[in-house]
mmCIF file with all atom_site columns, C-alpha atoms and ligand atoms in Angstrom:
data_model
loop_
_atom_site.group_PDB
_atom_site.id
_atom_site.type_symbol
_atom_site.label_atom_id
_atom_site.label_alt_id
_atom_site.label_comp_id
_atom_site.label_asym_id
_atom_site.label_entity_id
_atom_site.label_seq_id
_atom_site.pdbx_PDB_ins_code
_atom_site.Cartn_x
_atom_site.Cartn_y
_atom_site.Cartn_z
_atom_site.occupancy
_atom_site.B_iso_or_equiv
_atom_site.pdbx_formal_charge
_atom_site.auth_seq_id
_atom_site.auth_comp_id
_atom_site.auth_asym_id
_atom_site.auth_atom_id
_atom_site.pdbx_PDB_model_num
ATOM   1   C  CA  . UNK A 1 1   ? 125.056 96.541  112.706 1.00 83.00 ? 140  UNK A CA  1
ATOM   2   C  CA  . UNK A 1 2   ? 126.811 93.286  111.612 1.00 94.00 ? 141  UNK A CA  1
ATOM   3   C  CA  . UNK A 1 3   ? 127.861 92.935  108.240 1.00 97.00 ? 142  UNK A CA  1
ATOM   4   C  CA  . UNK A 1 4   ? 126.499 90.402  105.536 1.00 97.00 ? 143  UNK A CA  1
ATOM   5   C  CA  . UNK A 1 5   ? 130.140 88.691  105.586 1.00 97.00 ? 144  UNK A CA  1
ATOM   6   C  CA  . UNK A 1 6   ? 130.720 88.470  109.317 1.00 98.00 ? 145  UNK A CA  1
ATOM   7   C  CA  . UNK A 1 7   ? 126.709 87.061  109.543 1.00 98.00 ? 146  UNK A CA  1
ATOM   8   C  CA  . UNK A 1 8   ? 127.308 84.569  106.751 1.00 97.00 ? 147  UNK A CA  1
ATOM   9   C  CA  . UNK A 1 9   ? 130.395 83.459  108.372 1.00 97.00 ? 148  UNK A CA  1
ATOM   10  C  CA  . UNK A 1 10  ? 128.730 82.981  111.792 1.00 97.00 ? 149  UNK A CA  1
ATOM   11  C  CA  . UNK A 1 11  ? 125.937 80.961  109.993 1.00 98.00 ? 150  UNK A CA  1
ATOM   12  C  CA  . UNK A 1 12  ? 128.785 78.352  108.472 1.00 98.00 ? 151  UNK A CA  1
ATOM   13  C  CA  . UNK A 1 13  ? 130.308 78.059  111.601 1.00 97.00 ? 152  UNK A CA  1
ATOM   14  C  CA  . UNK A 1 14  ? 127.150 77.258  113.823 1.00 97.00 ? 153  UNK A CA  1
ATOM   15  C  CA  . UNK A 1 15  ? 126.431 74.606  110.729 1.00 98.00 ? 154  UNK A CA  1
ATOM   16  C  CA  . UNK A 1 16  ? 129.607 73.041  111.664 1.00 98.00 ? 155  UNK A CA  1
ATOM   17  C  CA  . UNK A 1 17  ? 128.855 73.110  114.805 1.00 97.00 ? 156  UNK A CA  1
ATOM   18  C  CA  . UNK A 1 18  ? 125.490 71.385  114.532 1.00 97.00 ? 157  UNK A CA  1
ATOM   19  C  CA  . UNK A 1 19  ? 127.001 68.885  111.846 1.00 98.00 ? 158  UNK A CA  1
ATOM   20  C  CA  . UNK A 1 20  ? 129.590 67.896  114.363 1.00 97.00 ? 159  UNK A CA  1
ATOM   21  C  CA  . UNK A 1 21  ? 127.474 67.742  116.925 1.00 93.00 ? 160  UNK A CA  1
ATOM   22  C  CA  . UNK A 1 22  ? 129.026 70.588  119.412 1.00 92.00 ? 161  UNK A CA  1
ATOM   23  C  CA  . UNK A 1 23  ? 126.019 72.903  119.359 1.00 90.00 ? 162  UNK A CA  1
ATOM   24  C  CA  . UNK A 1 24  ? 126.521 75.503  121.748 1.00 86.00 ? 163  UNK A CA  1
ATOM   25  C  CA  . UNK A 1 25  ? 123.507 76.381  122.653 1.00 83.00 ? 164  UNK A CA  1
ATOM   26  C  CA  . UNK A 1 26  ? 121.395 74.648  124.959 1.00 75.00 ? 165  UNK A CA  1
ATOM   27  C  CA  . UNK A 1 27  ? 118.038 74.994  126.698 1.00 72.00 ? 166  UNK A CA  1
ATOM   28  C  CA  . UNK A 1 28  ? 119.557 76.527  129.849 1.00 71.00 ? 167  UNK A CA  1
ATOM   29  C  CA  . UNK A 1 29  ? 121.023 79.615  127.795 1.00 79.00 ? 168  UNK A CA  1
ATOM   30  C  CA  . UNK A 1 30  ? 117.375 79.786  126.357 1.00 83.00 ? 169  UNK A CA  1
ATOM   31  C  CA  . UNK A 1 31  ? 115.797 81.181  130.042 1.00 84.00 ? 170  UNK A CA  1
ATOM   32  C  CA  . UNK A 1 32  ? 118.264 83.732  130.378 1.00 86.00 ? 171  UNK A CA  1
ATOM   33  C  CA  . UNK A 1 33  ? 118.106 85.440  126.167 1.00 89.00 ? 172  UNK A CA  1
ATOM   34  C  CA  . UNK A 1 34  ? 114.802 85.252  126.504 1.00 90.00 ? 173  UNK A CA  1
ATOM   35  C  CA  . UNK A 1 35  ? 114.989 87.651  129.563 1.00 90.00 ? 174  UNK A CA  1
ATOM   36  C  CA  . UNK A 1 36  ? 117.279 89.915  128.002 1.00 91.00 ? 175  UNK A CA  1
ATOM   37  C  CA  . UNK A 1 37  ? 115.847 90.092  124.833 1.00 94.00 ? 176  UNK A CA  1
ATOM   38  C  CA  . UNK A 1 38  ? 112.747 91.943  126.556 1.00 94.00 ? 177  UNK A CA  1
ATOM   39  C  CA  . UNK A 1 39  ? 114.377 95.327  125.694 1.00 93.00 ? 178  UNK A CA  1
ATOM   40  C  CA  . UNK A 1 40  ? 114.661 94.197  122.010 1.00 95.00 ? 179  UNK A CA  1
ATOM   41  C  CA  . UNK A 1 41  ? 115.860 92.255  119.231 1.00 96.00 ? 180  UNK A CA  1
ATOM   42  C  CA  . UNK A 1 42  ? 118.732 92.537  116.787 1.00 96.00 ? 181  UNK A CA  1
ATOM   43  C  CA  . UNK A 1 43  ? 118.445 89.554  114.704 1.00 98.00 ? 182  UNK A CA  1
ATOM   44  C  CA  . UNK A 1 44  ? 121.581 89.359  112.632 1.00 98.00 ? 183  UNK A CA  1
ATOM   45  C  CA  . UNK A 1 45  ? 120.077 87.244  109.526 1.00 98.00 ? 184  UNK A CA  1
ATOM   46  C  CA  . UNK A 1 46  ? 117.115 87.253  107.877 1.00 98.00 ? 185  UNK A CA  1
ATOM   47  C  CA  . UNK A 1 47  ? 116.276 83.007  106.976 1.00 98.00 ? 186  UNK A CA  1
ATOM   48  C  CA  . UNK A 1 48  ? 113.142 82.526  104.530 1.00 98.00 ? 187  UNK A CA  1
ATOM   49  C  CA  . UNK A 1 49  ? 113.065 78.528  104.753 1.00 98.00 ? 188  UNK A CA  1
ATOM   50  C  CA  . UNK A 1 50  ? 110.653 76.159  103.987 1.00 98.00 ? 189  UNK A CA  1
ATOM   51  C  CA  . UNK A 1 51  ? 108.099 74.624  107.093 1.00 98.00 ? 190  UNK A CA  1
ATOM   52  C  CA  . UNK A 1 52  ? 109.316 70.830  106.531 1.00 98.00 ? 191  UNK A CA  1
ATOM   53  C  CA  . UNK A 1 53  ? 109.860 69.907  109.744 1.00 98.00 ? 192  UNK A CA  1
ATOM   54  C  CA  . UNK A 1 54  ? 112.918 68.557  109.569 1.00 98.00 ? 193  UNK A CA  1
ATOM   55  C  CA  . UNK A 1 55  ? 114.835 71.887  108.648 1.00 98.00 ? 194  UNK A CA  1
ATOM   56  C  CA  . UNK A 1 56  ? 114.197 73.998  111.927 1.00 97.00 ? 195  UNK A CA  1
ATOM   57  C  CA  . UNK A 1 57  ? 116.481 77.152  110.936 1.00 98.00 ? 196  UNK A CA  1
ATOM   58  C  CA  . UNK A 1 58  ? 117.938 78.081  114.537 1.00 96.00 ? 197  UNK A CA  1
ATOM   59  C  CA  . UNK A 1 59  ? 118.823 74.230  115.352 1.00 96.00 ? 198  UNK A CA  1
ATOM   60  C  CA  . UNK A 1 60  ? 120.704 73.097  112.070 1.00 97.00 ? 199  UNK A CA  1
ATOM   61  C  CA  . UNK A 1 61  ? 122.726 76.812  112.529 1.00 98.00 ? 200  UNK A CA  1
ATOM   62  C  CA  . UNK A 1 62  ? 123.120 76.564  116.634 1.00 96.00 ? 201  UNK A CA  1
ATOM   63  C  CA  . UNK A 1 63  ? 121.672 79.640  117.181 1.00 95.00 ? 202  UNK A CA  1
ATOM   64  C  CA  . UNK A 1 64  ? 119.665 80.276  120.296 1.00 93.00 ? 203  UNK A CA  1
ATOM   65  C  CA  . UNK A 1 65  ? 116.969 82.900  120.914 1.00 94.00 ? 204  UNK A CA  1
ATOM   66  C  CA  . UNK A 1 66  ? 116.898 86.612  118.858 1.00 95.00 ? 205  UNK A CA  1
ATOM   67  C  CA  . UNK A 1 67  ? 119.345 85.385  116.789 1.00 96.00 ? 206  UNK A CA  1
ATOM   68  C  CA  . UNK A 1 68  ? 117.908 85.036  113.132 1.00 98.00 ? 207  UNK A CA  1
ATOM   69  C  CA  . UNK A 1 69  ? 114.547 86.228  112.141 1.00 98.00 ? 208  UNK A CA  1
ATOM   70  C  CA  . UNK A 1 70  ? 113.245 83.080  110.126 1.00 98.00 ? 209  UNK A CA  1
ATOM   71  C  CA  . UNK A 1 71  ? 109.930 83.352  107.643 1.00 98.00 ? 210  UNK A CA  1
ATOM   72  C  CA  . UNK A 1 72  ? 109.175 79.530  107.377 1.00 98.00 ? 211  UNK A CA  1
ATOM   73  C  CA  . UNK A 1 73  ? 106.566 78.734  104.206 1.00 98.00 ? 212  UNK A CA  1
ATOM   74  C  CA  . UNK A 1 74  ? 106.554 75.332  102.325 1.00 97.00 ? 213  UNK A CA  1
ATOM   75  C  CA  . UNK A 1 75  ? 108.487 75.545  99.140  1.00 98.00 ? 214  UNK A CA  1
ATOM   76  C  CA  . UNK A 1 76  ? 110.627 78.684  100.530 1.00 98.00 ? 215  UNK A CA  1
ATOM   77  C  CA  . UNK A 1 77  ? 108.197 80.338  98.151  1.00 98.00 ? 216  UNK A CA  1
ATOM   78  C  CA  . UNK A 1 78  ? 108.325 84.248  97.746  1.00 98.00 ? 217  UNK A CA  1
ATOM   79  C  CA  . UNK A 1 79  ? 104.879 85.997  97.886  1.00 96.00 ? 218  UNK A CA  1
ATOM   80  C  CA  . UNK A 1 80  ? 104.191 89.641  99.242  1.00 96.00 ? 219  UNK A CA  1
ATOM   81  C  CA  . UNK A 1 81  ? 103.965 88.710  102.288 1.00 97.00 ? 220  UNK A CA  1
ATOM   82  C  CA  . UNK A 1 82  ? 107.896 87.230  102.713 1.00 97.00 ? 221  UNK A CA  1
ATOM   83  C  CA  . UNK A 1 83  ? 108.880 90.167  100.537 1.00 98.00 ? 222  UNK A CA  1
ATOM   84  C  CA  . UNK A 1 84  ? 107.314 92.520  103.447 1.00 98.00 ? 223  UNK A CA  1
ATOM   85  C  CA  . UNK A 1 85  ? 108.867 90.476  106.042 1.00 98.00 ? 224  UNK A CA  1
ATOM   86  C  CA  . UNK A 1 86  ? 112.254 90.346  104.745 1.00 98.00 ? 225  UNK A CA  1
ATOM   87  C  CA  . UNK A 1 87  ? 111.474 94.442  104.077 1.00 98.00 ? 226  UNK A CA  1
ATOM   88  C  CA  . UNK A 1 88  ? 110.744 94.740  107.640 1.00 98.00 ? 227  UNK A CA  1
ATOM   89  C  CA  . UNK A 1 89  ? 113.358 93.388  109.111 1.00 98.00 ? 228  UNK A CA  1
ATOM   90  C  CA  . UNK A 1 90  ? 116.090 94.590  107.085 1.00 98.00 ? 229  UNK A CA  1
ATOM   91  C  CA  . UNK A 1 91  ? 114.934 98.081  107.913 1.00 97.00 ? 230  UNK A CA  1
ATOM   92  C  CA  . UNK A 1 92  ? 113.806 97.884  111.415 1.00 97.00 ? 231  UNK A CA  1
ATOM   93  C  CA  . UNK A 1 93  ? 116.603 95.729  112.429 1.00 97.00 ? 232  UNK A CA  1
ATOM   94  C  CA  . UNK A 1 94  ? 119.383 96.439  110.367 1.00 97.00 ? 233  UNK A CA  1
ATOM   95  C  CA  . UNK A 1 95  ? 119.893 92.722  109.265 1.00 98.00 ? 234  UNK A CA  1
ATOM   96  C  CA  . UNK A 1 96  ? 121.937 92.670  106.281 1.00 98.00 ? 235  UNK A CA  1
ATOM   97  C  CA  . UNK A 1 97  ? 122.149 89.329  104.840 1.00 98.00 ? 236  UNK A CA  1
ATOM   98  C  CA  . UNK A 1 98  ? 119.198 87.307  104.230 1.00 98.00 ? 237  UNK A CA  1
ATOM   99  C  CA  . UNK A 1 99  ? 119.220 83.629  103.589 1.00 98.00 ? 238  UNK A CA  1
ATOM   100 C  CA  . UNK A 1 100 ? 117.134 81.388  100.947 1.00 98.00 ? 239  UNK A CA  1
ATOM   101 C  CA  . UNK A 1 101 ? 117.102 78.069  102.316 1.00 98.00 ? 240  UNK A CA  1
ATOM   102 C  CA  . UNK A 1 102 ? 116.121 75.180  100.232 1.00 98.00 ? 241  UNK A CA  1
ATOM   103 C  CA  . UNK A 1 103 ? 116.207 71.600  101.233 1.00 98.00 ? 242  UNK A CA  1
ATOM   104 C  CA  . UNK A 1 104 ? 116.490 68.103  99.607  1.00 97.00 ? 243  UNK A CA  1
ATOM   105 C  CA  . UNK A 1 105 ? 113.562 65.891  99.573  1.00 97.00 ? 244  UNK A CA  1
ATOM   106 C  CA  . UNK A 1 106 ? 111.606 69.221  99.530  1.00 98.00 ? 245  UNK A CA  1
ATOM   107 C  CA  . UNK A 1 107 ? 107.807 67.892  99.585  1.00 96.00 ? 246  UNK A CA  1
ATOM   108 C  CA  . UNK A 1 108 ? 106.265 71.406  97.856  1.00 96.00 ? 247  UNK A CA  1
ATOM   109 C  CA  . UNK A 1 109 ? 109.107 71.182  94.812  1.00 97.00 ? 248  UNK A CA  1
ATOM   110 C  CA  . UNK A 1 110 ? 108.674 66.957  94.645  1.00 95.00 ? 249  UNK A CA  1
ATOM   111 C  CA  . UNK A 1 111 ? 104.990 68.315  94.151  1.00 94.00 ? 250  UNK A CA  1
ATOM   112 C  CA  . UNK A 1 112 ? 105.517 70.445  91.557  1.00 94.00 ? 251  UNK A CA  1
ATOM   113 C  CA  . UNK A 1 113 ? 107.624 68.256  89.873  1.00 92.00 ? 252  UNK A CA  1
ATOM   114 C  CA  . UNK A 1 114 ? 104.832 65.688  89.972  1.00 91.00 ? 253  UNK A CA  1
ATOM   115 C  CA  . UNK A 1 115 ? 102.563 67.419  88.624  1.00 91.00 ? 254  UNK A CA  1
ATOM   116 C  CA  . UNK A 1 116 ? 104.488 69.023  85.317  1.00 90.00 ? 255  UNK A CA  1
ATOM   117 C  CA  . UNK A 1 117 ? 105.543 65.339  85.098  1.00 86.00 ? 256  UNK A CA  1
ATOM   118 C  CA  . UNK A 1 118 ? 101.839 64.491  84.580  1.00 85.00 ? 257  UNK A CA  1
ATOM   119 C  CA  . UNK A 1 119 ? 100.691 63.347  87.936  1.00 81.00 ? 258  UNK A CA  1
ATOM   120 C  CA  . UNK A 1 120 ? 98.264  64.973  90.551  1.00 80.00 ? 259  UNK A CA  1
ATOM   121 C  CA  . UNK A 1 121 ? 97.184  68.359  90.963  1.00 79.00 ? 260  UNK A CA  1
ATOM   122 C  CA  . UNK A 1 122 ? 97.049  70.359  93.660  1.00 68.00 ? 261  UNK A CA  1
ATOM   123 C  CA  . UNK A 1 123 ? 93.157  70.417  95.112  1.00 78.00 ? 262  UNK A CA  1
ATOM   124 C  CA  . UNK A 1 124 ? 92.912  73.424  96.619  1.00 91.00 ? 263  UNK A CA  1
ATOM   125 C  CA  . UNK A 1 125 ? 93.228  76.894  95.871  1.00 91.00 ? 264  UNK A CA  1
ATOM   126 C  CA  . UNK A 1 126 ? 95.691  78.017  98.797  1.00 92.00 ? 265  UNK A CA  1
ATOM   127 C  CA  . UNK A 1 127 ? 97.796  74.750  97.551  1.00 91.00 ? 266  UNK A CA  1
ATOM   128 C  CA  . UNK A 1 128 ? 97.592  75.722  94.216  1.00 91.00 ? 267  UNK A CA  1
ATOM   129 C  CA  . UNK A 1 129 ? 99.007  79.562  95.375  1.00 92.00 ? 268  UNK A CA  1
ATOM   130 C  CA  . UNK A 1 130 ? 102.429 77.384  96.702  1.00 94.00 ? 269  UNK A CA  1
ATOM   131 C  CA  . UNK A 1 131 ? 102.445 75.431  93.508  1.00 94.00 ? 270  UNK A CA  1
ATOM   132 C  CA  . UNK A 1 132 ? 102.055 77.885  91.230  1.00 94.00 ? 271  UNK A CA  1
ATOM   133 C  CA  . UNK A 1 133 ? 105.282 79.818  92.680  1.00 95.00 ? 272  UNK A CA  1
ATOM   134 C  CA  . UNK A 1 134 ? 107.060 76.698  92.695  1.00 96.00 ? 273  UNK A CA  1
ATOM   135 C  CA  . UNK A 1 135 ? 106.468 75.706  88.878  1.00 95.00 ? 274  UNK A CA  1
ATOM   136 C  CA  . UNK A 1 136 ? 107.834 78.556  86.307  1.00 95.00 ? 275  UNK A CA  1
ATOM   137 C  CA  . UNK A 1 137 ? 111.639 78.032  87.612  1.00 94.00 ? 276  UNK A CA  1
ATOM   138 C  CA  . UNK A 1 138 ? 110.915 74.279  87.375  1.00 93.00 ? 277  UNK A CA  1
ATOM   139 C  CA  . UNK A 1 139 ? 109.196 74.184  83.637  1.00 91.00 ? 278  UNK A CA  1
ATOM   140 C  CA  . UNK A 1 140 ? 112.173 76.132  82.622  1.00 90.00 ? 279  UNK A CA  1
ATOM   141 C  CA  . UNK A 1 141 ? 114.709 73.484  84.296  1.00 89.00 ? 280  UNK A CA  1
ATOM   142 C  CA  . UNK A 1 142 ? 112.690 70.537  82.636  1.00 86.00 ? 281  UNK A CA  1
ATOM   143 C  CA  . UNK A 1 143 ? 112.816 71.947  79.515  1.00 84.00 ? 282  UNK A CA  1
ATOM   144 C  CA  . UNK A 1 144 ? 113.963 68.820  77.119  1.00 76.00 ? 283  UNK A CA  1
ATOM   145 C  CA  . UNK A 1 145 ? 115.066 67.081  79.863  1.00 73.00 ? 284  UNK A CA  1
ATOM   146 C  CA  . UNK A 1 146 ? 111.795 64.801  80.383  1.00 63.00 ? 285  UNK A CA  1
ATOM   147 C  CA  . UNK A 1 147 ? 114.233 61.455  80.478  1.00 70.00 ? 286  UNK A CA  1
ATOM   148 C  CA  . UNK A 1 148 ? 116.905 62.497  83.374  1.00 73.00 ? 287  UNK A CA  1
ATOM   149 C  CA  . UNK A 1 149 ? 117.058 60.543  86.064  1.00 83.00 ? 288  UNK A CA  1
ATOM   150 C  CA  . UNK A 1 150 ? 114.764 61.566  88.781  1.00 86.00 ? 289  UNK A CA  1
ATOM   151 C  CA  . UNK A 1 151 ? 117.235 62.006  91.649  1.00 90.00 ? 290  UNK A CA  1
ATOM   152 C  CA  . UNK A 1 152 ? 119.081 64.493  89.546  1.00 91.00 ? 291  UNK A CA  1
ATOM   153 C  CA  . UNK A 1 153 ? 116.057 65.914  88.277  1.00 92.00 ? 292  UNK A CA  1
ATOM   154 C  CA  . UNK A 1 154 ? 114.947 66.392  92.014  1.00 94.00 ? 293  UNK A CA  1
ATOM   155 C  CA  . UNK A 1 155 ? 118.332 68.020  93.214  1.00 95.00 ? 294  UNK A CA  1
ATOM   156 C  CA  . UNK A 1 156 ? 118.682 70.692  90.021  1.00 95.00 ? 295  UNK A CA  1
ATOM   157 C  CA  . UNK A 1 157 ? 114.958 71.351  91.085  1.00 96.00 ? 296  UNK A CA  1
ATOM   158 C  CA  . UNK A 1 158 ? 115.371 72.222  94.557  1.00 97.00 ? 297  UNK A CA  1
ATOM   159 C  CA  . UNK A 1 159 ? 118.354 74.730  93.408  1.00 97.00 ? 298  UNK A CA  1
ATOM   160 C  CA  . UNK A 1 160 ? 116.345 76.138  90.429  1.00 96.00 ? 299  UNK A CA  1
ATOM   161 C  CA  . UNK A 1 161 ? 113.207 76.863  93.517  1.00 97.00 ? 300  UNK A CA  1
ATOM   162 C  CA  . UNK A 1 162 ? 115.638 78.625  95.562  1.00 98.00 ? 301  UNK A CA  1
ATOM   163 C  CA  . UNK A 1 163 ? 117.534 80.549  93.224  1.00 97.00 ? 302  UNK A CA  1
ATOM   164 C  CA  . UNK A 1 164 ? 114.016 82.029  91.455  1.00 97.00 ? 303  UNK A CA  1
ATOM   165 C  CA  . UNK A 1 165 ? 113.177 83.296  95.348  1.00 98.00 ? 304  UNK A CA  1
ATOM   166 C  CA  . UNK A 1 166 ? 116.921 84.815  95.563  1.00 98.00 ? 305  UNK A CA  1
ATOM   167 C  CA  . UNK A 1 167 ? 115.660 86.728  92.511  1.00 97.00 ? 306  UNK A CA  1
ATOM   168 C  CA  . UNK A 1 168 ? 112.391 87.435  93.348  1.00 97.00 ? 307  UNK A CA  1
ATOM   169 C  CA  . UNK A 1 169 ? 113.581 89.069  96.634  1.00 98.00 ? 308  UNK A CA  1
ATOM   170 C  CA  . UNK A 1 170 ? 116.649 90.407  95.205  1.00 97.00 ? 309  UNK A CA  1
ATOM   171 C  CA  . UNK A 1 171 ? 114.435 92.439  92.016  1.00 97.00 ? 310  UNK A CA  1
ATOM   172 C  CA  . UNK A 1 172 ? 110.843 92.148  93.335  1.00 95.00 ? 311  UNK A CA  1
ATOM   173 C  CA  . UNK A 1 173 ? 111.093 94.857  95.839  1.00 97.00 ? 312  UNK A CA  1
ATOM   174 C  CA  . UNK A 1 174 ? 112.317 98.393  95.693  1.00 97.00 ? 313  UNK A CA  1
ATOM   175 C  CA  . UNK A 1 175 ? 113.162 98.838  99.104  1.00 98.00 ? 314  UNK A CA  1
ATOM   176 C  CA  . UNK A 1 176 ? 115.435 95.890  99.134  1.00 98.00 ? 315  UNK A CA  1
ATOM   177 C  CA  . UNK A 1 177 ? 116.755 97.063  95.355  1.00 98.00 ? 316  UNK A CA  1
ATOM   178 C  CA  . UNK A 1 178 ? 118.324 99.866  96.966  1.00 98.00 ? 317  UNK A CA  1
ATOM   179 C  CA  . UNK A 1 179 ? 119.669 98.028  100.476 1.00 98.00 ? 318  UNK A CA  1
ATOM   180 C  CA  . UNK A 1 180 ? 121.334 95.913  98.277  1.00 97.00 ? 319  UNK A CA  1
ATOM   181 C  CA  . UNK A 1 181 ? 123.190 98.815  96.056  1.00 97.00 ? 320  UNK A CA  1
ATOM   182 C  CA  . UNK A 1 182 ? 123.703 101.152 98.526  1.00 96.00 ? 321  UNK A CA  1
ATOM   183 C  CA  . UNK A 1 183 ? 123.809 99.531  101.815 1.00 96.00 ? 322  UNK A CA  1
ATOM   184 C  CA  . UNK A 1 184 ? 125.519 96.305  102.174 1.00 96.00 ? 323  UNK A CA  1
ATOM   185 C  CA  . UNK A 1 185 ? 122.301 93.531  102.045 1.00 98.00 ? 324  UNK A CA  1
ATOM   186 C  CA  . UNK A 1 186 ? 122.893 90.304  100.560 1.00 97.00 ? 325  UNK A CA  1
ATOM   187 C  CA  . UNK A 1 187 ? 120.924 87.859  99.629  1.00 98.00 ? 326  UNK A CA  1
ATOM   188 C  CA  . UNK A 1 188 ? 122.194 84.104  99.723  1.00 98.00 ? 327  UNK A CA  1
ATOM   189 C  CA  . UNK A 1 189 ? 120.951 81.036  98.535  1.00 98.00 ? 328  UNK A CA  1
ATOM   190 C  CA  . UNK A 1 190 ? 121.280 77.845  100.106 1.00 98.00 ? 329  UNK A CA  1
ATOM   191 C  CA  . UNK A 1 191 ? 120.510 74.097  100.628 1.00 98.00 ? 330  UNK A CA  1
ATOM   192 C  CA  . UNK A 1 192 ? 120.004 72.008  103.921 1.00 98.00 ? 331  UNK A CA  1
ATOM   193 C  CA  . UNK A 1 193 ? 120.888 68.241  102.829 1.00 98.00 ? 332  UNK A CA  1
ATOM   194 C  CA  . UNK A 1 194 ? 118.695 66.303  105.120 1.00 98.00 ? 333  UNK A CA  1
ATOM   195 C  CA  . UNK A 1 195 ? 121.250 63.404  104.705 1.00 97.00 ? 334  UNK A CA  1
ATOM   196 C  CA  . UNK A 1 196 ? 124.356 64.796  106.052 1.00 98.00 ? 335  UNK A CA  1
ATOM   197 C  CA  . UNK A 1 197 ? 122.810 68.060  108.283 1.00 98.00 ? 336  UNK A CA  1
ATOM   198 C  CA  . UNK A 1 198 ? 125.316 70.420  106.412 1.00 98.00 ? 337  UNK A CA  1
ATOM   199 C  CA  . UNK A 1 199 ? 124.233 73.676  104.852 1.00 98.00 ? 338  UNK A CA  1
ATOM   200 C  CA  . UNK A 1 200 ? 125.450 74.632  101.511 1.00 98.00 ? 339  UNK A CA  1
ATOM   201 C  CA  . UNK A 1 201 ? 125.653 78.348  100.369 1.00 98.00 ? 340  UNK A CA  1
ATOM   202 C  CA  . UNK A 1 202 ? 125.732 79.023  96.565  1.00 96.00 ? 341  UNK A CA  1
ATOM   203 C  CA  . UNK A 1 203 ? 127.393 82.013  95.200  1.00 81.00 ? 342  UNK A CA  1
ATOM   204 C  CA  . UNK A 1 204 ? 126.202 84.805  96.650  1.00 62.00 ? 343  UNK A CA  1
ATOM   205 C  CA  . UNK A 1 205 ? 126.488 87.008  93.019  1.00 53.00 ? 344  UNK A CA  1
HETATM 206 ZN ZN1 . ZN  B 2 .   ? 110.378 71.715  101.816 1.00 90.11 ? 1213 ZN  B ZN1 1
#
């Protein structure tokens, strides 16, 4: 089993590699993992990032097939179904450090944002499930804070997303309660800047 630290570090360093531009892996290493990973997986993070598709998890870390075991939903939101799928692979796998990944310009939180600013609503029901995850972090944040400028607004809000599905995952499920006290899992959040390519971690406490 690899540890949270030594799975964290390999994440920053195939970041650096992609932000450089010296990924490492390539499609002709693809063939062969793909053959060898027949007998199993052992992913060694767990990435819950949102679907934009400019924030593919394995590409902006250079990592290559069974690598990380990504749960892709817009917003990064946390419903059962990520909580089960972050359960399941922490337990069946082993992975111990799991990875929030927000990302600037994120459409689901400029959404949100829209709407508690006034604007559109979201139409349909299965939007409105997304939203509605999306928004109680976000009221919070804009909390007397109406007039700040909306690029800062924007930034704070994409942290503020990620950090309330840190803590949903981190307290919303028993299982993971006790991986994380007795067993080494960590839970990280982080952003993926669009702009430059580099990941940022935020304290993982
Ligand atoms: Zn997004």
């Amino acid at each position: 089993m690899i540890s949270a630290a030594t799975a964290l570090a390999r994440l920053r360093e195939g970041n650096h590699r992609f932000v450089q531009d010296q990924s490492e892996t390539a499609a002709a290493t693809h063939h062969a993992r793909r053959a060898e990973l027949l007998g199993g997986q052992q992913p060694f993070a767990i990435v819950l990032g949102c679907s934009d598709s400019r924030v593919p998890a394995e590409l902006v870390f250079d990592q290559g097939f069974g690598d990380l075991f990504v749960i892709r939903v817009a917003g990064n939101v946390v419903a059962p179904s990520q909580v089960g799928s972050v359960e399941f692979a922490a337990t069946r796998y082993g992975t111990r450090l799991v990875v929030v990944m927000g990302h600037s310009q994120c459409g689901a939180v400029a959404a949100t944002l829209e709407e508690l600013l006034g604007g559109e609503t979201a139409q349909s029901r299965n939007l409105r499930s997304i939203v509605d995850r999306v928004r109680p972090s976000l009221e919070t944040l804009m909390t007397g804070r109406e007039r700040l400028d909306p690029e800062a607004l924007m930034r704070d809000a994409v942290r503020a997303n990620v950090r309330a599905s840190v803590d949903h995952l981190r307290h919303g499920s028993e299982l993971l309660e006790q991986l994380i006290t007795g067993d080494g899992l960590i839970v990280v959040g982080a952003e993926y800047s669009l702009e430059s390519g580099v990941v940022t971690f935020f304290q993982s406490t």
